[in-house]
Coordinates of C-alpha atoms in Angstrom, one line a residue:
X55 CA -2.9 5.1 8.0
X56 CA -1.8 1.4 9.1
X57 CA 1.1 2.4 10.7
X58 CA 0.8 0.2 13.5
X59 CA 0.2 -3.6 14.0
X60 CA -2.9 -2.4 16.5
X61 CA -4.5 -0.4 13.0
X62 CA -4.3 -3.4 11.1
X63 CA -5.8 -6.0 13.9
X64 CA -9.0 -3.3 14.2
X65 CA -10.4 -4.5 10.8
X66 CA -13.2 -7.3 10.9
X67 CA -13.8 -9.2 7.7
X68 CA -17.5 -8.8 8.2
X69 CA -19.1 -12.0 7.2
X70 CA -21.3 -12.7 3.8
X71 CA -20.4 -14.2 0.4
X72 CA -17.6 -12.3 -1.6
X73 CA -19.3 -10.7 -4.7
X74 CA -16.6 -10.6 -7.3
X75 CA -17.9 -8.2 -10.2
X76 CA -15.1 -7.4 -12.1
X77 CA -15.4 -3.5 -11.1
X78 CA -12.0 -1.7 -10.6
X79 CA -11.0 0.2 -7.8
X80 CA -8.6 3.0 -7.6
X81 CA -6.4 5.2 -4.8
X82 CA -6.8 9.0 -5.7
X83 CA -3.8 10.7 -4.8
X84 CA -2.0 13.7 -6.0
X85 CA 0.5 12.8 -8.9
X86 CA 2.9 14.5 -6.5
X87 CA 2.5 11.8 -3.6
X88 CA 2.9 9.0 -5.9
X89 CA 6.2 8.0 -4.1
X90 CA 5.6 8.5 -0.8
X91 CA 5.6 5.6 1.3
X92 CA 2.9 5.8 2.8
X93 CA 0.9 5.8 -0.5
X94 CA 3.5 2.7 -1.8
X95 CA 2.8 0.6 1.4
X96 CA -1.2 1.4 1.2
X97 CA -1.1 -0.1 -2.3
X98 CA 0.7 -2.7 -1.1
X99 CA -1.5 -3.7 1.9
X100 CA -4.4 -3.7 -0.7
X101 CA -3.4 -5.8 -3.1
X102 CA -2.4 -8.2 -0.3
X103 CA -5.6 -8.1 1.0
X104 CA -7.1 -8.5 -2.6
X105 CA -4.8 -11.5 -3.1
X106 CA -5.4 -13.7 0.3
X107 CA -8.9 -12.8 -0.1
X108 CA -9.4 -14.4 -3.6
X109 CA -10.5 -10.8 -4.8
X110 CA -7.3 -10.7 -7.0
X111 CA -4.6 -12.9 -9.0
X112 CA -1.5 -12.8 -7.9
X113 CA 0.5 -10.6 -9.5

């Protein structure tokens, strides 16, 4: 999980065009973990990324 500042700085936006296709993409979780935080901020991180990438609207 991106619990620390270190996790996050270990990606690497590997370079290429960005293929937008209109696909979905989902987090499988149990119904049970909705809540938990660290499934809330995971979502949250993604649609970040999604968003400063150009991959998604803002919401």
């Amino acid at each position: 999980m991106l619990s620390h500042q270190d996790d996050r700085e270990s990606f690497v936006r590997l370079p290429g065009p960005v293929l937008i296709t209109g696909d979905r993409f989902y987090i499988a979780h149990k119904t049970s973990r909705r809540n938990e935080s660290t499934i809330r901020r995971l979502r949250h991180w993604l649609i970040q990324e999604a968003t400063a990438s150009g991959l998604m609207s803002p919401q």
